[in-house]
CHARMM-style PDB file with segment names, atoms N, HN, CA, C and O in Angstrom:
ATOM      1  N   MET     1      -9.616   4.599 -24.748  1.00  0.00      PROA
ATOM      2  CA  MET     1      -9.147   4.384 -23.385  1.00  0.00      PROA
ATOM      3  C   MET     1      -9.219   5.702 -22.626  1.00  0.00      PROA
ATOM      4  O   MET     1      -8.698   6.706 -23.112  1.00  0.00      PROA
ATOM      5  N   PRO     2      -9.843   5.735 -21.457  1.00  0.00      PROA
ATOM      6  CA  PRO     2      -9.908   6.969 -20.670  1.00  0.00      PROA
ATOM      7  C   PRO     2      -8.515   7.383 -20.194  1.00  0.00      PROA
ATOM      8  O   PRO     2      -7.668   6.546 -19.884  1.00  0.00      PROA
ATOM      9  N   THR     3      -8.311   8.665 -20.148  1.00  0.00      PROA
ATOM     10  HN  THR     3      -8.999   9.346 -20.400  1.00  0.00      PROA
ATOM     11  CA  THR     3      -7.033   9.164 -19.652  1.00  0.00      PROA
ATOM     12  C   THR     3      -7.276  10.150 -18.530  1.00  0.00      PROA
ATOM     13  O   THR     3      -8.358  10.725 -18.416  1.00  0.00      PROA
ATOM     14  N   LYS     4      -6.287  10.339 -17.721  1.00  0.00      PROA
ATOM     15  HN  LYS     4      -5.407   9.872 -17.813  1.00  0.00      PROA
ATOM     16  CA  LYS     4      -6.349  11.297 -16.620  1.00  0.00      PROA
ATOM     17  C   LYS     4      -5.636  12.572 -17.034  1.00  0.00      PROA
ATOM     18  O   LYS     4      -5.305  12.737 -18.208  1.00  0.00      PROA
ATOM     19  N   ALA     5      -5.397  13.461 -16.112  1.00  0.00      PROA
ATOM     20  HN  ALA     5      -5.666  13.327 -15.158  1.00  0.00      PROA
ATOM     21  CA  ALA     5      -4.751  14.738 -16.403  1.00  0.00      PROA
ATOM     22  C   ALA     5      -3.385  14.516 -17.054  1.00  0.00      PROA
ATOM     23  O   ALA     5      -2.652  13.587 -16.716  1.00  0.00      PROA
ATOM     24  N   THR     6      -3.080  15.390 -17.983  1.00  0.00      PROA
ATOM     25  HN  THR     6      -3.676  16.145 -18.258  1.00  0.00      PROA
ATOM     26  CA  THR     6      -1.789  15.304 -18.650  1.00  0.00      PROA
ATOM     27  C   THR     6      -0.825  16.302 -18.051  1.00  0.00      PROA
ATOM     28  O   THR     6      -1.249  17.326 -17.516  1.00  0.00      PROA
ATOM     29  N   ALA     7       0.446  16.028 -18.130  1.00  0.00      PROA
ATOM     30  HN  ALA     7       0.791  15.195 -18.564  1.00  0.00      PROA
ATOM     31  CA  ALA     7       1.462  16.946 -17.619  1.00  0.00      PROA
ATOM     32  C   ALA     7       1.643  18.090 -18.598  1.00  0.00      PROA
ATOM     33  O   ALA     7       1.378  17.944 -19.791  1.00  0.00      PROA
ATOM     34  N   GLY     8       2.090  19.215 -18.099  1.00  0.00      PROA
ATOM     35  HN  GLY     8       2.306  19.334 -17.130  1.00  0.00      PROA
ATOM     36  CA  GLY     8       2.333  20.350 -18.977  1.00  0.00      PROA
ATOM     37  C   GLY     8       1.887  21.643 -18.331  1.00  0.00      PROA
ATOM     38  O   GLY     8       1.805  21.747 -17.107  1.00  0.00      PROA
ATOM     39  N   LEU     9       1.600  22.629 -19.170  1.00  0.00      PROA
ATOM     40  HN  LEU     9       1.666  22.544 -20.165  1.00  0.00      PROA
ATOM     41  CA  LEU     9       1.203  23.942 -18.663  1.00  0.00      PROA
ATOM     42  C   LEU     9      -0.127  23.897 -17.926  1.00  0.00      PROA
ATOM     43  O   LEU     9      -0.311  24.608 -16.939  1.00  0.00      PROA
ATOM     44  N   LYS    10      -1.054  23.072 -18.392  1.00  0.00      PROA
ATOM     45  HN  LYS    10      -0.905  22.495 -19.194  1.00  0.00      PROA
ATOM     46  CA  LYS    10      -2.360  22.939 -17.744  1.00  0.00      PROA
ATOM     47  C   LYS    10      -2.536  21.486 -17.316  1.00  0.00      PROA
ATOM     48  O   LYS    10      -3.100  20.697 -18.073  1.00  0.00      PROA
ATOM     49  N   PRO    11      -2.075  21.111 -16.131  1.00  0.00      PROA
ATOM     50  CA  PRO    11      -2.176  19.717 -15.721  1.00  0.00      PROA
ATOM     51  C   PRO    11      -3.609  19.237 -15.556  1.00  0.00      PROA
ATOM     52  O   PRO    11      -3.844  18.033 -15.454  1.00  0.00      PROA
ATOM     53  N   CYS    12      -4.584  20.164 -15.527  1.00  0.00      PROA
ATOM     54  HN  CYS    12      -4.393  21.142 -15.610  1.00  0.00      PROA
ATOM     55  CA  CYS    12      -5.973  19.757 -15.377  1.00  0.00      PROA
ATOM     56  C   CYS    12      -6.585  19.338 -16.708  1.00  0.00      PROA
ATOM     57  O   CYS    12      -7.674  18.765 -16.720  1.00  0.00      PROA
ATOM     58  N   ALA    13      -5.920  19.606 -17.825  1.00  0.00      PROA
ATOM     59  HN  ALA    13      -5.035  20.072 -17.815  1.00  0.00      PROA
ATOM     60  CA  ALA    13      -6.449  19.259 -19.135  1.00  0.00      PROA
ATOM     61  C   ALA    13      -6.363  17.756 -19.366  1.00  0.00      PROA
ATOM     62  O   ALA    13      -5.393  17.117 -18.957  1.00  0.00      PROA
ATOM     63  N   THR    14      -7.364  17.198 -20.013  1.00  0.00      PROA
ATOM     64  HN  THR    14      -8.152  17.718 -20.346  1.00  0.00      PROA
ATOM     65  CA  THR    14      -7.351  15.788 -20.359  1.00  0.00      PROA
ATOM     66  C   THR    14      -7.353  15.643 -21.873  1.00  0.00      PROA
ATOM     67  O   THR    14      -7.831  16.520 -22.593  1.00  0.00      PROA
ATOM     68  N   THR    15      -6.828  14.556 -22.333  1.00  0.00      PROA
ATOM     69  HN  THR    15      -6.440  13.844 -21.748  1.00  0.00      PROA
ATOM     70  CA  THR    15      -6.796  14.311 -23.763  1.00  0.00      PROA
ATOM     71  C   THR    15      -8.055  13.605 -24.231  1.00  0.00      PROA
ATOM     72  O   THR    15      -8.400  13.697 -25.409  1.00  0.00      PROA
ATOM     73  N   GLU    16      -8.742  12.913 -23.359  1.00  0.00      PROA
ATOM     74  HN  GLU    16      -8.462  12.838 -22.402  1.00  0.00      PROA
ATOM     75  CA  GLU    16      -9.996  12.244 -23.672  1.00  0.00      PROA
ATOM     76  C   GLU    16     -10.939  12.405 -22.483  1.00  0.00      PROA
ATOM     77  O   GLU    16     -10.495  12.556 -21.345  1.00  0.00      PROA
ATOM     78  N   GLU    17     -12.235  12.371 -22.754  1.00  0.00      PROA
ATOM     79  HN  GLU    17     -12.596  12.249 -23.678  1.00  0.00      PROA
ATOM     80  CA  GLU    17     -13.202  12.468 -21.675  1.00  0.00      PROA
ATOM     81  C   GLU    17     -13.316  11.106 -20.996  1.00  0.00      PROA
ATOM     82  O   GLU    17     -13.479  10.094 -21.678  1.00  0.00      PROA
ATOM     83  N   PRO    18     -13.232  11.060 -19.655  1.00  0.00      PROA
ATOM     84  CA  PRO    18     -13.375   9.784 -18.950  1.00  0.00      PROA
ATOM     85  C   PRO    18     -14.724   9.136 -19.242  1.00  0.00      PROA
ATOM     86  O   PRO    18     -15.729   9.832 -19.389  1.00  0.00      PROA
ATOM     87  N   ILE    19     -14.750   7.835 -19.323  1.00  0.00      PROA
ATOM     88  HN  ILE    19     -13.934   7.270 -19.204  1.00  0.00      PROA
ATOM     89  CA  ILE    19     -15.972   7.102 -19.654  1.00  0.00      PROA
ATOM     90  C   ILE    19     -17.094   7.412 -18.670  1.00  0.00      PROA
ATOM     91  O   ILE    19     -18.247   7.535 -19.084  1.00  0.00      PROA
ATOM     92  N   GLU    20     -16.791   7.540 -17.386  1.00  0.00      PROA
ATOM     93  HN  GLU    20     -15.854   7.440 -17.050  1.00  0.00      PROA
ATOM     94  CA  GLU    20     -17.837   7.770 -16.391  1.00  0.00      PROA
ATOM     95  C   GLU    20     -18.503   9.135 -16.532  1.00  0.00      PROA
ATOM     96  O   GLU    20     -19.528   9.371 -15.893  1.00  0.00      PROA
ATOM     97  N   ASN    21     -17.965  10.038 -17.339  1.00  0.00      PROA
ATOM     98  HN  ASN    21     -17.132   9.846 -17.858  1.00  0.00      PROA
ATOM     99  CA  ASN    21     -18.541  11.365 -17.516  1.00  0.00      PROA
ATOM    100  C   ASN    21     -19.450  11.451 -18.726  1.00  0.00      PROA
ATOM    101  O   ASN    21     -19.992  12.522 -19.000  1.00  0.00      PROA
ATOM    102  N   THR    22     -19.635  10.386 -19.444  1.00  0.00      PROA
ATOM    103  HN  THR    22     -19.195   9.516 -19.222  1.00  0.00      PROA
ATOM    104  CA  THR    22     -20.477  10.400 -20.627  1.00  0.00      PROA
ATOM    105  C   THR    22     -21.798   9.722 -20.323  1.00  0.00      PROA
ATOM    106  O   THR    22     -21.918   9.011 -19.325  1.00  0.00      PROA
ATOM    107  N   GLY    23     -22.767   9.931 -21.156  1.00  0.00      PROA
ATOM    108  HN  GLY    23     -22.670  10.508 -21.967  1.00  0.00      PROA
ATOM    109  CA  GLY    23     -24.051   9.280 -20.982  1.00  0.00      PROA
ATOM    110  C   GLY    23     -25.127  10.260 -20.597  1.00  0.00      PROA
ATOM    111  O   GLY    23     -25.159  11.384 -21.098  1.00  0.00      PROA
ATOM    112  N   GLY    24     -26.010   9.844 -19.710  1.00  0.00      PROA
ATOM    113  HN  GLY    24     -25.984   8.931 -19.303  1.00  0.00      PROA
ATOM    114  CA  GLY    24     -27.158  10.641 -19.342  1.00  0.00      PROA
ATOM    115  C   GLY    24     -26.912  11.543 -18.155  1.00  0.00      PROA
ATOM    116  O   GLY    24     -25.938  11.395 -17.416  1.00  0.00      PROA
ATOM    117  N   CYS    25     -27.821  12.480 -17.998  1.00  0.00      PROA
ATOM    118  HN  CYS    25     -28.612  12.601 -18.598  1.00  0.00      PROA
ATOM    119  CA  CYS    25     -27.799  13.420 -16.875  1.00  0.00      PROA
ATOM    120  C   CYS    25     -28.024  12.651 -15.576  1.00  0.00      PROA
ATOM    121  O   CYS    25     -28.786  11.685 -15.544  1.00  0.00      PROA
ATOM    122  N   GLY    26     -27.368  13.077 -14.522  1.00  0.00      PROA
ATOM    123  HN  GLY    26     -26.749  13.861 -14.547  1.00  0.00      PROA
ATOM    124  CA  GLY    26     -27.509  12.417 -13.231  1.00  0.00      PROA
ATOM    125  C   GLY    26     -28.788  12.763 -12.492  1.00  0.00      PROA
ATOM    126  O   GLY    26     -29.119  12.114 -11.500  1.00  0.00      PROA
ATOM    127  N   LEU    27     -29.526  13.790 -12.964  1.00  0.00      PROA
ATOM    128  HN  LEU    27     -29.257  14.317 -13.770  1.00  0.00      PROA
ATOM    129  CA  LEU    27     -30.737  14.221 -12.273  1.00  0.00      PROA
ATOM    130  C   LEU    27     -32.016  13.993 -13.073  1.00  0.00      PROA
ATOM    131  O   LEU    27     -33.107  13.953 -12.503  1.00  0.00      PROA
ATOM    132  N   CYS    28     -31.889  13.846 -14.384  1.00  0.00      PROA
ATOM    133  HN  CYS    28     -31.003  13.878 -14.847  1.00  0.00      PROA
ATOM    134  CA  CYS    28     -33.068  13.579 -15.215  1.00  0.00      PROA
ATOM    135  C   CYS    28     -32.666  12.594 -16.303  1.00  0.00      PROA
ATOM    136  O   CYS    28     -31.553  12.069 -16.281  1.00  0.00      PROA
ATOM    137  N   GLU    29     -33.543  12.342 -17.239  1.00  0.00      PROA
ATOM    138  HN  GLU    29     -34.448  12.768 -17.258  1.00  0.00      PROA
ATOM    139  CA  GLU    29     -33.260  11.340 -18.269  1.00  0.00      PROA
ATOM    140  C   GLU    29     -32.712  11.934 -19.557  1.00  0.00      PROA
ATOM    141  O   GLU    29     -32.586  11.218 -20.550  1.00  0.00      PROA
ATOM    142  N   ALA    30     -32.382  13.217 -19.569  1.00  0.00      PROA
ATOM    143  HN  ALA    30     -32.484  13.798 -18.762  1.00  0.00      PROA
ATOM    144  CA  ALA    30     -31.831  13.855 -20.764  1.00  0.00      PROA
ATOM    145  C   ALA    30     -30.366  13.455 -20.952  1.00  0.00      PROA
ATOM    146  O   ALA    30     -29.732  12.919 -20.044  1.00  0.00      PROA
ATOM    147  N   SER    31     -29.851  13.725 -22.137  1.00  0.00      PROA
ATOM    148  HN  SER    31     -30.367  14.161 -22.875  1.00  0.00      PROA
ATOM    149  CA  SER    31     -28.430  13.489 -22.392  1.00  0.00      PROA
ATOM    150  C   SER    31     -27.612  14.517 -21.632  1.00  0.00      PROA
ATOM    151  O   SER    31     -28.006  15.680 -21.547  1.00  0.00      PROA
ATOM    152  N   ALA    32     -26.497  14.112 -21.087  1.00  0.00      PROA
ATOM    153  HN  ALA    32     -26.177  13.167 -21.157  1.00  0.00      PROA
ATOM    154  CA  ALA    32     -25.626  15.032 -20.353  1.00  0.00      PROA
ATOM    155  C   ALA    32     -24.888  15.937 -21.325  1.00  0.00      PROA
ATOM    156  O   ALA    32     -24.450  15.502 -22.390  1.00  0.00      PROA
ATOM    157  N   ASP    33     -24.755  17.213 -20.942  1.00  0.00      PROA
ATOM    158  HN  ASP    33     -25.110  17.566 -20.076  1.00  0.00      PROA
ATOM    159  CA  ASP    33     -24.015  18.174 -21.750  1.00  0.00      PROA
ATOM    160  C   ASP    33     -22.593  18.349 -21.245  1.00  0.00      PROA
ATOM    161  O   ASP    33     -21.741  18.883 -21.955  1.00  0.00      PROA
ATOM    162  N   GLY    34     -22.330  17.903 -20.023  1.00  0.00      PROA
ATOM    163  HN  GLY    34     -23.021  17.469 -19.446  1.00  0.00      PROA
ATOM    164  CA  GLY    34     -21.001  18.046 -19.460  1.00  0.00      PROA
ATOM    165  C   GLY    34     -20.954  17.527 -18.046  1.00  0.00      PROA
ATOM    166  O   GLY    34     -21.938  17.018 -17.510  1.00  0.00      PROA
ATOM    167  N   TYR    35     -19.784  17.669 -17.456  1.00  0.00      PROA
ATOM    168  HN  TYR    35     -18.984  18.083 -17.891  1.00  0.00      PROA
ATOM    169  CA  TYR    35     -19.544  17.202 -16.092  1.00  0.00      PROA
ATOM    170  C   TYR    35     -19.551  18.400 -15.152  1.00  0.00      PROA
ATOM    171  O   TYR    35     -18.832  19.370 -15.391  1.00  0.00      PROA
ATOM    172  N   ASP    36     -20.338  18.352 -14.101  1.00  0.00      PROA
ATOM    173  HN  ASP    36     -20.922  17.563 -13.907  1.00  0.00      PROA
ATOM    174  CA  ASP    36     -20.413  19.424 -13.115  1.00  0.00      PROA
ATOM    175  C   ASP    36     -19.618  18.996 -11.887  1.00  0.00      PROA
ATOM    176  O   ASP    36     -20.004  18.058 -11.188  1.00  0.00      PROA
ATOM    177  N   ALA    37     -18.514  19.680 -11.627  1.00  0.00      PROA
ATOM    178  HN  ALA    37     -18.200  20.441 -12.195  1.00  0.00      PROA
ATOM    179  CA  ALA    37     -17.639  19.307 -10.512  1.00  0.00      PROA
ATOM    180  C   ALA    37     -18.314  19.513  -9.167  1.00  0.00      PROA
ATOM    181  O   ALA    37     -18.112  18.715  -8.251  1.00  0.00      PROA
ATOM    182  N   ALA    38     -19.114  20.569  -9.027  1.00  0.00      PROA
ATOM    183  HN  ALA    38     -19.278  21.217  -9.771  1.00  0.00      PROA
ATOM    184  CA  ALA    38     -19.800  20.819  -7.758  1.00  0.00      PROA
ATOM    185  C   ALA    38     -20.818  19.720  -7.464  1.00  0.00      PROA
ATOM    186  O   ALA    38     -20.968  19.298  -6.318  1.00  0.00      PROA
ATOM    187  N   TYR    39     -21.510  19.264  -8.491  1.00  0.00      PROA
ATOM    188  HN  TYR    39     -21.389  19.607  -9.422  1.00  0.00      PROA
ATOM    189  CA  TYR    39     -22.482  18.188  -8.333  1.00  0.00      PROA
ATOM    190  C   TYR    39     -21.766  16.840  -8.200  1.00  0.00      PROA
ATOM    191  O   TYR    39     -22.210  15.956  -7.467  1.00  0.00      PROA
ATOM    192  N   GLY    40     -20.666  16.705  -8.913  1.00  0.00      PROA
ATOM    193  HN  GLY    40     -20.305  17.423  -9.508  1.00  0.00      PROA
ATOM    194  CA  GLY    40     -19.908  15.459  -8.880  1.00  0.00      PROA
ATOM    195  C   GLY    40     -20.383  14.448  -9.899  1.00  0.00      PROA
ATOM    196  O   GLY    40     -20.212  13.243  -9.713  1.00  0.00      PROA
ATOM    197  N   GLY    41     -20.979  14.932 -10.974  1.00  0.00      PROA
ATOM    198  HN  GLY    41     -21.118  15.910 -11.125  1.00  0.00      PROA
ATOM    199  CA  GLY    41     -21.441  14.021 -12.011  1.00  0.00      PROA
ATOM    200  C   GLY    41     -21.853  14.764 -13.261  1.00  0.00      PROA
ATOM    201  O   GLY    41     -21.748  15.988 -13.346  1.00  0.00      PROA
ATOM    202  N   ALA    42     -22.325  14.000 -14.229  1.00  0.00      PROA
ATOM    203  HN  ALA    42     -22.411  13.006 -14.160  1.00  0.00      PROA
ATOM    204  CA  ALA    42     -22.748  14.561 -15.501  1.00  0.00      PROA
ATOM    205  C   ALA    42     -24.138  15.173 -15.365  1.00  0.00      PROA
ATOM    206  O   ALA    42     -25.020  14.601 -14.724  1.00  0.00      PROA
ATOM    207  N   LEU    43     -24.324  16.352 -15.979  1.00  0.00      PROA
ATOM    208  HN  LEU    43     -23.607  16.816 -16.500  1.00  0.00      PROA
ATOM    209  CA  LEU    43     -25.612  17.032 -15.967  1.00  0.00      PROA
ATOM    210  C   LEU    43     -25.942  17.588 -17.343  1.00  0.00      PROA
ATOM    211  O   LEU    43     -25.044  17.904 -18.124  1.00  0.00      PROA
ATOM    212  N   CYS    44     -27.239  17.708 -17.641  1.00  0.00      PROA
ATOM    213  HN  CYS    44     -27.968  17.451 -17.007  1.00  0.00      PROA
ATOM    214  CA  CYS    44     -27.666  18.425 -18.840  1.00  0.00      PROA
ATOM    215  C   CYS    44     -27.643  19.919 -18.505  1.00  0.00      PROA
ATOM    216  O   CYS    44     -27.514  20.288 -17.338  1.00  0.00      PROA
ATOM    217  N   ALA    45     -27.766  20.765 -19.503  1.00  0.00      PROA
ATOM    218  HN  ALA    45     -27.871  20.465 -20.451  1.00  0.00      PROA
ATOM    219  CA  ALA    45     -27.676  22.213 -19.293  1.00  0.00      PROA
ATOM    220  C   ALA    45     -28.781  22.716 -18.355  1.00  0.00      PROA
ATOM    221  O   ALA    45     -28.531  23.561 -17.496  1.00  0.00      PROA
ATOM    222  N   GLU    46     -29.989  22.199 -18.521  1.00  0.00      PROA
ATOM    223  HN  GLU    46     -30.192  21.512 -19.219  1.00  0.00      PROA
ATOM    224  CA  GLU    46     -31.112  22.642 -17.683  1.00  0.00      PROA
ATOM    225  C   GLU    46     -30.900  22.283 -16.213  1.00  0.00      PROA
ATOM    226  O   GLU    46     -31.128  23.115 -15.335  1.00  0.00      PROA
ATOM    227  N   CYS    47     -30.473  21.068 -15.940  1.00  0.00      PROA
ATOM    228  HN  CYS    47     -30.288  20.392 -16.653  1.00  0.00      PROA
ATOM    229  CA  CYS    47     -30.229  20.653 -14.558  1.00  0.00      PROA
ATOM    230  C   CYS    47     -29.012  21.366 -13.969  1.00  0.00      PROA
ATOM    231  O   CYS    47     -28.984  21.654 -12.772  1.00  0.00      PROA
ATOM    232  N   ALA    48     -28.001  21.656 -14.805  1.00  0.00      PROA
ATOM    233  HN  ALA    48     -28.024  21.423 -15.777  1.00  0.00      PROA
ATOM    234  CA  ALA    48     -26.835  22.398 -14.326  1.00  0.00      PROA
ATOM    235  C   ALA    48     -27.250  23.798 -13.880  1.00  0.00      PROA
ATOM    236  O   ALA    48     -26.776  24.289 -12.855  1.00  0.00      PROA
ATOM    237  N   ASP    49     -28.135  24.443 -14.649  1.00  0.00      PROA
ATOM    238  HN  ASP    49     -28.520  24.044 -15.481  1.00  0.00      PROA
ATOM    239  CA  ASP    49     -28.634  25.767 -14.268  1.00  0.00      PROA
ATOM    240  C   ASP    49     -29.428  25.696 -12.965  1.00  0.00      PROA
ATOM    241  O   ASP    49     -29.261  26.537 -12.081  1.00  0.00      PROA
ATOM    242  N   ALA    50     -30.294  24.685 -12.853  1.00  0.00      PROA
ATOM    243  HN  ALA    50     -30.430  24.002 -13.571  1.00  0.00      PROA
ATOM    244  CA  ALA    50     -31.099  24.529 -11.644  1.00  0.00      PROA
ATOM    245  C   ALA    50     -30.229  24.219 -10.432  1.00  0.00      PROA
ATOM    246  O   ALA    50     -30.475  24.747  -9.347  1.00  0.00      PROA
ATOM    247  N   PHE    51     -29.225  23.377 -10.597  1.00  0.00      PROA
ATOM    248  HN  PHE    51     -29.025  22.948 -11.478  1.00  0.00      PROA
ATOM    249  CA  PHE    51     -28.333  23.038  -9.502  1.00  0.00      PROA
ATOM    250  C   PHE    51     -27.523  24.261  -9.075  1.00  0.00      PROA
ATOM    251  O   PHE    51     -27.302  24.475  -7.883  1.00  0.00      PROA
ATOM    252  N   GLY    52     -27.080  25.062 -10.042  1.00  0.00      PROA
ATOM    253  HN  GLY    52     -27.259  24.888 -11.011  1.00  0.00      PROA
ATOM    254  CA  GLY    52     -26.356  26.297  -9.740  1.00  0.00      PROA
ATOM    255  C   GLY    52     -27.216  27.281  -8.971  1.00  0.00      PROA
ATOM    256  O   GLY    52     -26.740  27.929  -8.039  1.00  0.00      PROA
ATOM    257  N   ALA    53     -28.483  27.396  -9.358  1.00  0.00      PROA
ATOM    258  HN  ALA    53     -28.869  26.869 -10.115  1.00  0.00      PROA
ATOM    259  CA  ALA    53     -29.406  28.289  -8.658  1.00  0.00      PROA
ATOM    260  C   ALA    53     -29.641  27.804  -7.228  1.00  0.00      PROA
ATOM    261  O   ALA    53     -29.710  28.610  -6.300  1.00  0.00      PROA
ATOM    262  N   LEU    54     -29.762  26.506  -7.055  1.00  0.00      PROA
ATOM    263  HN  LEU    54     -29.706  25.851  -7.809  1.00  0.00      PROA
ATOM    264  CA  LEU    54     -29.945  25.934  -5.719  1.00  0.00      PROA
ATOM    265  C   LEU    54     -28.730  26.227  -4.841  1.00  0.00      PROA
ATOM    266  O   LEU    54     -28.878  26.617  -3.683  1.00  0.00      PROA
ATOM    267  N   GLN    55     -27.541  26.042  -5.386  1.00  0.00      PROA
ATOM    268  HN  GLN    55     -27.421  25.726  -6.327  1.00  0.00      PROA
ATOM    269  CA  GLN    55     -26.323  26.336  -4.627  1.00  0.00      PROA
ATOM    270  C   GLN    55     -26.280  27.807  -4.226  1.00  0.00      PROA
ATOM    271  O   GLN    55     -25.913  28.135  -3.098  1.00  0.00      PROA
ATOM    272  N   SER    56     -26.654  28.688  -5.144  1.00  0.00      PROA
ATOM    273  HN  SER    56     -26.952  28.421  -6.061  1.00  0.00      PROA
ATOM    274  CA  SER    56     -26.656  30.117  -4.869  1.00  0.00      PROA
ATOM    275  C   SER    56     -27.638  30.447  -3.742  1.00  0.00      PROA
ATOM    276  O   SER    56     -27.322  31.226  -2.842  1.00  0.00      PROA
ATOM    277  N   ASP    57     -28.829  29.849  -3.799  1.00  0.00      PROA
ATOM    278  HN  ASP    57     -29.086  29.216  -4.529  1.00  0.00      PROA
ATOM    279  CA  ASP    57     -29.836  30.077  -2.756  1.00  0.00      PROA
ATOM    280  C   ASP    57     -29.340  29.594  -1.400  1.00  0.00      PROA
ATOM    281  O   ASP    57     -29.540  30.265  -0.387  1.00  0.00      PROA
ATOM    282  N   VAL    58     -28.695  28.437  -1.379  1.00  0.00      PROA
ATOM    283  HN  VAL    58     -28.532  27.892  -2.201  1.00  0.00      PROA
ATOM    284  CA  VAL    58     -28.189  27.885  -0.126  1.00  0.00      PROA
ATOM    285  C   VAL    58     -27.107  28.805   0.461  1.00  0.00      PROA
ATOM    286  O   VAL    58     -27.078  29.049   1.667  1.00  0.00      PROA
ATOM    287  N   ARG    59     -26.227  29.306  -0.400  1.00  0.00      PROA
ATOM    288  HN  ARG    59     -26.250  29.107  -1.379  1.00  0.00      PROA
ATOM    289  CA  ARG    59     -25.176  30.218   0.076  1.00  0.00      PROA
ATOM    290  C   ARG    59     -25.778  31.491   0.663  1.00  0.00      PROA
ATOM    291  O   ARG    59     -25.307  31.989   1.685  1.00  0.00      PROA
ATOM    292  N   GLU    60     -26.828  32.022   0.013  1.00  0.00      PROA
ATOM    293  HN  GLU    60     -27.211  31.617  -0.817  1.00  0.00      PROA
ATOM    294  CA  GLU    60     -27.466  33.236   0.518  1.00  0.00      PROA
ATOM    295  C   GLU    60     -28.099  33.004   1.882  1.00  0.00      PROA
ATOM    296  O   GLU    60     -28.028  33.876   2.748  1.00  0.00      PROA
ATOM    297  N   VAL    61     -28.714  31.848   2.090  1.00  0.00      PROA
ATOM    298  HN  VAL    61     -28.771  31.140   1.386  1.00  0.00      PROA
ATOM    299  CA  VAL    61     -29.347  31.531   3.370  1.00  0.00      PROA
ATOM    300  C   VAL    61     -28.268  31.389   4.446  1.00  0.00      PROA
ATOM    301  O   VAL    61     -28.458  31.842   5.575  1.00  0.00      PROA
ATOM    302  N   ARG    62     -27.151  30.769   4.108  1.00  0.00      PROA
ATOM    303  HN  ARG    62     -26.997  30.401   3.191  1.00  0.00      PROA
ATOM    304  CA  ARG    62     -26.063  30.594   5.080  1.00  0.00      PROA
ATOM    305  C   ARG    62     -25.464  31.947   5.497  1.00  0.00      PROA
ATOM    306  O   ARG    62     -25.041  32.120   6.640  1.00  0.00      PROA
ATOM    307  N   ASP    63     -25.432  32.898   4.560  1.00  0.00      PROA
ATOM    308  HN  ASP    63     -25.775  32.758   3.632  1.00  0.00      PROA
ATOM    309  CA  ASP    63     -24.834  34.194   4.835  1.00  0.00      PROA
ATOM    310  C   ASP    63     -25.723  35.097   5.696  1.00  0.00      PROA
ATOM    311  O   ASP    63     -25.246  36.083   6.259  1.00  0.00      PROA
ATOM    312  N   GLU    64     -26.999  34.768   5.798  1.00  0.00      PROA
ATOM    313  HN  GLU    64     -27.386  33.967   5.341  1.00  0.00      PROA
ATOM    314  CA  GLU    64     -27.922  35.611   6.583  1.00  0.00      PROA
ATOM    315  C   GLU    64     -27.715  35.442   8.068  1.00  0.00      PROA
ATOM    316  OT1 GLU    64     -28.407  36.077   8.863  1.00  0.00      PROA
TER     317      GLU     64
END
């Protein structure tokens, strides 16, 4: 059964991974390695790196 945040010292900690965060990567067909909060979904390590680089590039363009 999926659970939400637990009470305590770290309220952001969960006791189980939510079902919607498991499965495949949201950008390719690889298995997801984790949940990317900035993307808002599950990503594999390669797509997480690419998405992070894209975010960094966008921030640099905005700062110019």
